[in-house]
PDB file of C-alpha atoms in Angstrom:
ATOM      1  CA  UNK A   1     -32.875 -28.962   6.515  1.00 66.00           C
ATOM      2  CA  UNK A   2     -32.900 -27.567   9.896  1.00 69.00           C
ATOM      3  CA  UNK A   3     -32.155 -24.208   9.089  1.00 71.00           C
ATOM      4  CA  UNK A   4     -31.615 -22.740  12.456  1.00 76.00           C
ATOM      5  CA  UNK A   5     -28.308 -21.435  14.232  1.00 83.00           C
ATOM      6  CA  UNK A   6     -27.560 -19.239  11.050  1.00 91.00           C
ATOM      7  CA  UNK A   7     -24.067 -17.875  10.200  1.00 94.00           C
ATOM      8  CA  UNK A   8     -23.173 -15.396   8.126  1.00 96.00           C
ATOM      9  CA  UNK A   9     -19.609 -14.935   6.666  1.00 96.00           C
ATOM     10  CA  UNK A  10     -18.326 -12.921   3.924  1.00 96.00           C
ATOM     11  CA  UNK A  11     -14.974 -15.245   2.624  1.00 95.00           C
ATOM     12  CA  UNK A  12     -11.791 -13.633   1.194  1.00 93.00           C
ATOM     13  CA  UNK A  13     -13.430 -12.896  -2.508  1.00 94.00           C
ATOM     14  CA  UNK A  14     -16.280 -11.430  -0.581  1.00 95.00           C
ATOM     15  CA  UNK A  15     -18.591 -13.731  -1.689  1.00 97.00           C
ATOM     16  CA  UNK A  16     -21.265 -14.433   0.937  1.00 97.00           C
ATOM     17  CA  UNK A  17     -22.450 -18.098   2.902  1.00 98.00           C
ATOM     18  CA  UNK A  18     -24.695 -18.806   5.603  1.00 96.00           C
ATOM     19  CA  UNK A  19     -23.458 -22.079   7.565  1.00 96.00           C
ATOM     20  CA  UNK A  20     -26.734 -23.411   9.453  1.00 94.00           C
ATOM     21  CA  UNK A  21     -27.829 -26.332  11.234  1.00 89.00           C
ATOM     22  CA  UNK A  22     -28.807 -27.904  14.300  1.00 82.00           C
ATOM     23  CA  UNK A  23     -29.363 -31.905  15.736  1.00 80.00           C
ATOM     24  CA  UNK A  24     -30.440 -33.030  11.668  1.00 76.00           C
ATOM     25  CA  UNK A  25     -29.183 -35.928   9.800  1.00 75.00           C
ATOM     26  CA  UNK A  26     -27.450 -33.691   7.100  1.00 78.00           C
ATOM     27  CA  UNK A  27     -25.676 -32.399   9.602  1.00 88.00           C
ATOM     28  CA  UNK A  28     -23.803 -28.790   9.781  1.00 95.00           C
ATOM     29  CA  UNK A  29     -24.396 -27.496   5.828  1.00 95.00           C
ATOM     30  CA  UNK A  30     -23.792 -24.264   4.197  1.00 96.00           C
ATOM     31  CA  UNK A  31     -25.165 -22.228   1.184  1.00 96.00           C
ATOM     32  CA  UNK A  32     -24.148 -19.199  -0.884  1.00 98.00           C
ATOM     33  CA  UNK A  33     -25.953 -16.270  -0.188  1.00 97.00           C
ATOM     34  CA  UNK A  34     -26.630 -13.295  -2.826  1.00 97.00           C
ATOM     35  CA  UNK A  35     -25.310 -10.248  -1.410  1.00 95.00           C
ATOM     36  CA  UNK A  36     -28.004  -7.824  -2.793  1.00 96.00           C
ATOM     37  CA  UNK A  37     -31.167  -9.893  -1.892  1.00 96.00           C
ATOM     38  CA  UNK A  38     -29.727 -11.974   1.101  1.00 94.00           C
ATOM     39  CA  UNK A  39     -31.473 -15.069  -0.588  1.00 96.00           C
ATOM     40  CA  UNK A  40     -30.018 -17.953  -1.569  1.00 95.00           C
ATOM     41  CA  UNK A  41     -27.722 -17.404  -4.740  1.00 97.00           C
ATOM     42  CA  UNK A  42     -28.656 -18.325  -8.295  1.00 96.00           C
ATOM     43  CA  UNK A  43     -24.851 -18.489  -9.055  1.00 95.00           C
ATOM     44  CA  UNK A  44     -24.059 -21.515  -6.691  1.00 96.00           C
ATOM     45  CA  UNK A  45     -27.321 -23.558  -5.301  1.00 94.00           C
ATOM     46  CA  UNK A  46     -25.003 -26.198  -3.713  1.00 96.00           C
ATOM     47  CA  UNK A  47     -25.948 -27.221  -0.358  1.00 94.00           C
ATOM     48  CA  UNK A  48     -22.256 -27.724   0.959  1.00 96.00           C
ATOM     49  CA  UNK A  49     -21.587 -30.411   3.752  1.00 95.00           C
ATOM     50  CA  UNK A  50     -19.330 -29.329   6.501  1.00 97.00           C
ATOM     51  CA  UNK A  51     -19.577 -31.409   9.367  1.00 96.00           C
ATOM     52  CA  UNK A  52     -21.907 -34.544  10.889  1.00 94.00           C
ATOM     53  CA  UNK A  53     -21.901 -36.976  12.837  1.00 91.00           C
ATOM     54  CA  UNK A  54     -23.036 -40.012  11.421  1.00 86.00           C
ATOM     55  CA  UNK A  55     -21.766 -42.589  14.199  1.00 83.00           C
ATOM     56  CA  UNK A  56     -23.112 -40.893  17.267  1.00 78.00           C
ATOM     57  CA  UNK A  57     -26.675 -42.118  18.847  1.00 73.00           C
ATOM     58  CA  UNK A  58     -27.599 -38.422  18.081  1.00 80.00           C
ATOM     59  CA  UNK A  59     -26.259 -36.421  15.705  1.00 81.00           C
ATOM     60  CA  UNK A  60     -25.950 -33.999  18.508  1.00 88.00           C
ATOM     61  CA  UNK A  61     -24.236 -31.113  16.246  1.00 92.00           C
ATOM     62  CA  UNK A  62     -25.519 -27.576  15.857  1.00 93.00           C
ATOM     63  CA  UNK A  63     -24.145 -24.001  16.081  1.00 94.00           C
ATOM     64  CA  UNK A  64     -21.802 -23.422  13.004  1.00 96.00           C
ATOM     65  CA  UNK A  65     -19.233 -20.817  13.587  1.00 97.00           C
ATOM     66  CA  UNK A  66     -16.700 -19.940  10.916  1.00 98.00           C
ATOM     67  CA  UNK A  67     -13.586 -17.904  11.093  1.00 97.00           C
ATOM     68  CA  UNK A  68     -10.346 -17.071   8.813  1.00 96.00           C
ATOM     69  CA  UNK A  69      -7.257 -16.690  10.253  1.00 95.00           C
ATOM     70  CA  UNK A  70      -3.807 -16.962   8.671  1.00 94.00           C
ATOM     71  CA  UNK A  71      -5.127 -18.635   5.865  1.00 96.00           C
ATOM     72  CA  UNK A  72      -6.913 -21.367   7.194  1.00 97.00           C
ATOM     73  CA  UNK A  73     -11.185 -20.894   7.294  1.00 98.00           C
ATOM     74  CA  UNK A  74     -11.980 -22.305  11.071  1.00 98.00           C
ATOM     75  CA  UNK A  75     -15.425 -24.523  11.173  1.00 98.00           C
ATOM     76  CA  UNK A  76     -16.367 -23.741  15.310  1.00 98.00           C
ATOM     77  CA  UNK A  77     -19.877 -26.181  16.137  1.00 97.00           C
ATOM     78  CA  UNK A  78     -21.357 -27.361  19.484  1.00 95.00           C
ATOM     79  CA  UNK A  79     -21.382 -31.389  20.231  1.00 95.00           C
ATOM     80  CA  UNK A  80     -24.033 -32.189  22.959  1.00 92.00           C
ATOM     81  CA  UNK A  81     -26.529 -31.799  24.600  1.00 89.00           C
ATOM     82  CA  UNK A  82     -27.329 -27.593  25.610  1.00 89.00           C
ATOM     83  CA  UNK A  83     -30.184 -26.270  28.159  1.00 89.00           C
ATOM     84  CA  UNK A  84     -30.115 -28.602  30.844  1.00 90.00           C
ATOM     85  CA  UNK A  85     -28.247 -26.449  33.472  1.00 91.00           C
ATOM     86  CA  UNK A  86     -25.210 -28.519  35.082  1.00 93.00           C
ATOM     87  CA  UNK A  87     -26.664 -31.961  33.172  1.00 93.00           C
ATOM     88  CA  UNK A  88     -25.765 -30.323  30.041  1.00 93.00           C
ATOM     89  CA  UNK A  89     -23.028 -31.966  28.164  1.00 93.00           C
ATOM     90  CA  UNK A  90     -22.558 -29.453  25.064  1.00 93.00           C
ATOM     91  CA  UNK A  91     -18.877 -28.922  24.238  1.00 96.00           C
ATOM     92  CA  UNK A  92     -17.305 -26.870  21.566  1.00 97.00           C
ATOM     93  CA  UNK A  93     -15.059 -28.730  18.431  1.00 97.00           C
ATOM     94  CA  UNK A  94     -13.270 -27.235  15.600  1.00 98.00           C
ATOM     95  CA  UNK A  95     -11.675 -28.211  12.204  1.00 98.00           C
ATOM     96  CA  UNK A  96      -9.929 -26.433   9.417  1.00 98.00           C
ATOM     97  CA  UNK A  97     -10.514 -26.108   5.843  1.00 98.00           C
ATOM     98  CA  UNK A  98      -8.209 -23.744   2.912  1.00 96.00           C
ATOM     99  CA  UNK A  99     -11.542 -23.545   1.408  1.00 97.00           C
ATOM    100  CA  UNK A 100     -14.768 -21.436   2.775  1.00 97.00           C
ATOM    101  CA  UNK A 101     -16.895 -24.757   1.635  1.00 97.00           C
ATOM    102  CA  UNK A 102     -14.377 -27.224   2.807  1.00 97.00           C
ATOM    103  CA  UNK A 103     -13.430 -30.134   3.819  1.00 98.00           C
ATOM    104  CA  UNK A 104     -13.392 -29.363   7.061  1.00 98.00           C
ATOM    105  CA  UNK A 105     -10.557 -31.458   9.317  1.00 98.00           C
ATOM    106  CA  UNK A 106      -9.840 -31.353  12.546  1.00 98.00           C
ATOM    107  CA  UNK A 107      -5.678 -31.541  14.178  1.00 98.00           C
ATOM    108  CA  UNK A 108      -5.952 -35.283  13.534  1.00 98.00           C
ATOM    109  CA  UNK A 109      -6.750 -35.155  10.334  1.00 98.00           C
ATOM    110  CA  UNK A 110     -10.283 -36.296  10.282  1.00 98.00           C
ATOM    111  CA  UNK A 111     -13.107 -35.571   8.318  1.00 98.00           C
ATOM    112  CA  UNK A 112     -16.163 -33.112  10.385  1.00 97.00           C
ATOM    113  CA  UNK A 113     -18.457 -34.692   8.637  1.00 96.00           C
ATOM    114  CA  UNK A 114     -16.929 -38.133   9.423  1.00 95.00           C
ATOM    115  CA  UNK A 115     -17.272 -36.986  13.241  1.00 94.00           C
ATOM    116  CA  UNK A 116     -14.121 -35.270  13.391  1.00 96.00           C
ATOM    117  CA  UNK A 117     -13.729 -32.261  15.699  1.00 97.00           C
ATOM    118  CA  UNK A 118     -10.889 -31.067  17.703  1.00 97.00           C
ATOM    119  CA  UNK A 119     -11.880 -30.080  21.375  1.00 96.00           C
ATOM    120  CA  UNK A 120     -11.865 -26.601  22.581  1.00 96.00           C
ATOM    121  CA  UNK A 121     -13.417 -25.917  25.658  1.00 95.00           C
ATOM    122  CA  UNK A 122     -15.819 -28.759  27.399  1.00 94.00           C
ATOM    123  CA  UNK A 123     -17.629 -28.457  31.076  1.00 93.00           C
ATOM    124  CA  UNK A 124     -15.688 -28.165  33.924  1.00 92.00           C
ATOM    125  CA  UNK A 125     -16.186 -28.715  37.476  1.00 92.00           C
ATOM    126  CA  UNK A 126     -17.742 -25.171  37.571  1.00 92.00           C
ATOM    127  CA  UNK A 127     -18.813 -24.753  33.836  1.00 94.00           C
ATOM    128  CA  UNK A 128     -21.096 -27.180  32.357  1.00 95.00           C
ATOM    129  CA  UNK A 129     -22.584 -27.275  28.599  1.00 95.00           C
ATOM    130  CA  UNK A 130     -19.769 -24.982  27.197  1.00 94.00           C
ATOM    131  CA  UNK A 131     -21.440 -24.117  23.690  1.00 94.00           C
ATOM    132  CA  UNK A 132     -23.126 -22.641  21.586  1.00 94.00           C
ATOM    133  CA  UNK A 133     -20.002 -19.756  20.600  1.00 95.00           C
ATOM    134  CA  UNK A 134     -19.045 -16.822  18.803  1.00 96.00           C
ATOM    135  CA  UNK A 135     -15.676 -16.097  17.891  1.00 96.00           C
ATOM    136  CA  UNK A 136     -14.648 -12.107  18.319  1.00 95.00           C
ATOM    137  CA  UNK A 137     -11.390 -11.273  16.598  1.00 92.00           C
ATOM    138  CA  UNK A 138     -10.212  -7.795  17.324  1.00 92.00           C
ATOM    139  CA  UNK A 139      -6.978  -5.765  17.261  1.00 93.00           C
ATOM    140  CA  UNK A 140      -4.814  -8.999  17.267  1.00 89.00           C
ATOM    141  CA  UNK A 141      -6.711 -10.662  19.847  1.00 93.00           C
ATOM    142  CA  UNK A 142      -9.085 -14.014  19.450  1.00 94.00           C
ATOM    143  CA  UNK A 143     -11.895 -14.468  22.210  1.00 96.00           C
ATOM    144  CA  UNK A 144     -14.218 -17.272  22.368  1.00 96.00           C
ATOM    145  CA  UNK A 145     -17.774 -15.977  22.982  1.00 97.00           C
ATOM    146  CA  UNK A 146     -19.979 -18.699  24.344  1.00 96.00           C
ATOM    147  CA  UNK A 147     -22.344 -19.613  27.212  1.00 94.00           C
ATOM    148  CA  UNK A 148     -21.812 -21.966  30.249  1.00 95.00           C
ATOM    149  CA  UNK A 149     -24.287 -23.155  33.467  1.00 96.00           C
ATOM    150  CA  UNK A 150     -22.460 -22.043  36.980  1.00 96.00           C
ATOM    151  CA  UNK A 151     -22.451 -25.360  38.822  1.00 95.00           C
ATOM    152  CA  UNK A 152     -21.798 -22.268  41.961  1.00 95.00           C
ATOM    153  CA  UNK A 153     -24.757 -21.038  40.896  1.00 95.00           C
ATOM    154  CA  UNK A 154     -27.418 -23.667  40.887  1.00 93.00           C
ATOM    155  CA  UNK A 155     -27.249 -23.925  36.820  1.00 94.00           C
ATOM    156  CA  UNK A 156     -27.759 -20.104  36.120  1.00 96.00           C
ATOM    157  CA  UNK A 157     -26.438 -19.569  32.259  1.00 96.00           C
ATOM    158  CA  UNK A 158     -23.744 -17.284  32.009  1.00 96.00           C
ATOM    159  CA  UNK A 159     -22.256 -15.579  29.000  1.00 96.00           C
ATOM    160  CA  UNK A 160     -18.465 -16.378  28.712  1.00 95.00           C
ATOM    161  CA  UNK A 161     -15.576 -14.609  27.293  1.00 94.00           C
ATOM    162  CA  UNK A 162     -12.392 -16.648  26.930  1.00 94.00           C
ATOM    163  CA  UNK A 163      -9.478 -15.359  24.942  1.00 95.00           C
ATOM    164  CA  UNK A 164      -8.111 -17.766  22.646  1.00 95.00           C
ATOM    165  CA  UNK A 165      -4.771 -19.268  22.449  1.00 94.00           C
ATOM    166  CA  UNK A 166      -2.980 -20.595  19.055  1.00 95.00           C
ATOM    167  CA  UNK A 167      -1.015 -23.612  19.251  1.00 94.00           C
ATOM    168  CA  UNK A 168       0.451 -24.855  15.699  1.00 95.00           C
ATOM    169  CA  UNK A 169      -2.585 -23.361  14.377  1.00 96.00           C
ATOM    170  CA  UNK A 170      -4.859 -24.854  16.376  1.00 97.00           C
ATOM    171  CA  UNK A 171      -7.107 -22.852  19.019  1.00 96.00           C
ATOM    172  CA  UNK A 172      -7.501 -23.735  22.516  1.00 93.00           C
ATOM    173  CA  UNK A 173      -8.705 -21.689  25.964  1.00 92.00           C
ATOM    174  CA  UNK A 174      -5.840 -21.702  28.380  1.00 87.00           C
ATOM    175  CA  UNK A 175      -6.759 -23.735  31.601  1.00 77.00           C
ATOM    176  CA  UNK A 176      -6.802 -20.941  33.693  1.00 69.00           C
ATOM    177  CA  UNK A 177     -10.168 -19.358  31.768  1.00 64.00           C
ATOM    178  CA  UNK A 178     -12.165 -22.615  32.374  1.00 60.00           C
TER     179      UNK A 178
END
């Protein structure tokens, strides 16, 4: 597997998973971790699918993310194509699971690891390559942590904070941060 892009994330019985994986054909996968070695766990050694996609030229997926909120566990990955300043294509989708190890579906219903992915943020005409995020949830707010290219500034990266808004339980950036 191509183990890189880590995760960690404690779930509501406080059981431990890393969510990993970046441009592989298994796509975005996820282990349990043991809490007192930080190895993999002897309790549950499945490799858990979360998201692919296996009808793209590339599977062009990396960056797992994962949140709970209002009982729903949030899969956040990148699609595209980072670190090419303003030619970078990278976009951030999400889906939704009741379960820590899935499925994962995104507002339409679809399957991540049937391509699904409901858009969050993409480039803009002065952000390109949106990816690559963190999610920061503090004192009732929800900000999107993630980095863009200035298309003002020649391509220089930029860390980016965008709150989040909740729509039927779905997240989006208002226009206005973009």
């Amino acid at each position: 597997y191509n183990a890189i892009d880590p995760n960690i994330l404690v779930d509501e019985q406080d059981r431990v998973w890393m969510a990993f994986g970046s441009w592989n054909e298994t796509g975005i996968r996820m282990r349990r971790i043991d809490p007192s070695t930080g190895k993999p766990s002897a309790v549950d050694s499945t490799f858990y699918s979360l998201a692919n996609r296996p009808d793209a030229d590339e599977n062009a997926i990396e960056a797992p993310y994962i949140i709970h909120r209002d009982g729903y566990y949030y899969l956040f990955v990148s699609f595209g194509h980072c670190c090419q300043g303003v030619d970078s294509d990278y976009n951030i989708r999400v889906g939704r699971s009741d379960s820590v190890t899935g499925p994962y579906v995104d507002k339409d219903g679809t399957p991540m690891t049937e391509g699904g992915g409901t858009l969050v943020i993409e480039s803009t005409p002065n952000w390109k390559g949106t990816g690559h995020n963190s999610v920061l949830q503090e004192d009732g707010s929800t900000y999107l942590v993630y980095h863009a290219y200035s298309v003002q500034d020649n391509g220089t990266p930029y860390l980016r904070l965008s709150p989040l808004q909740w729509t039927d339980g779905w997240p989006t950036v208002p226009t206005t941060e973009r």
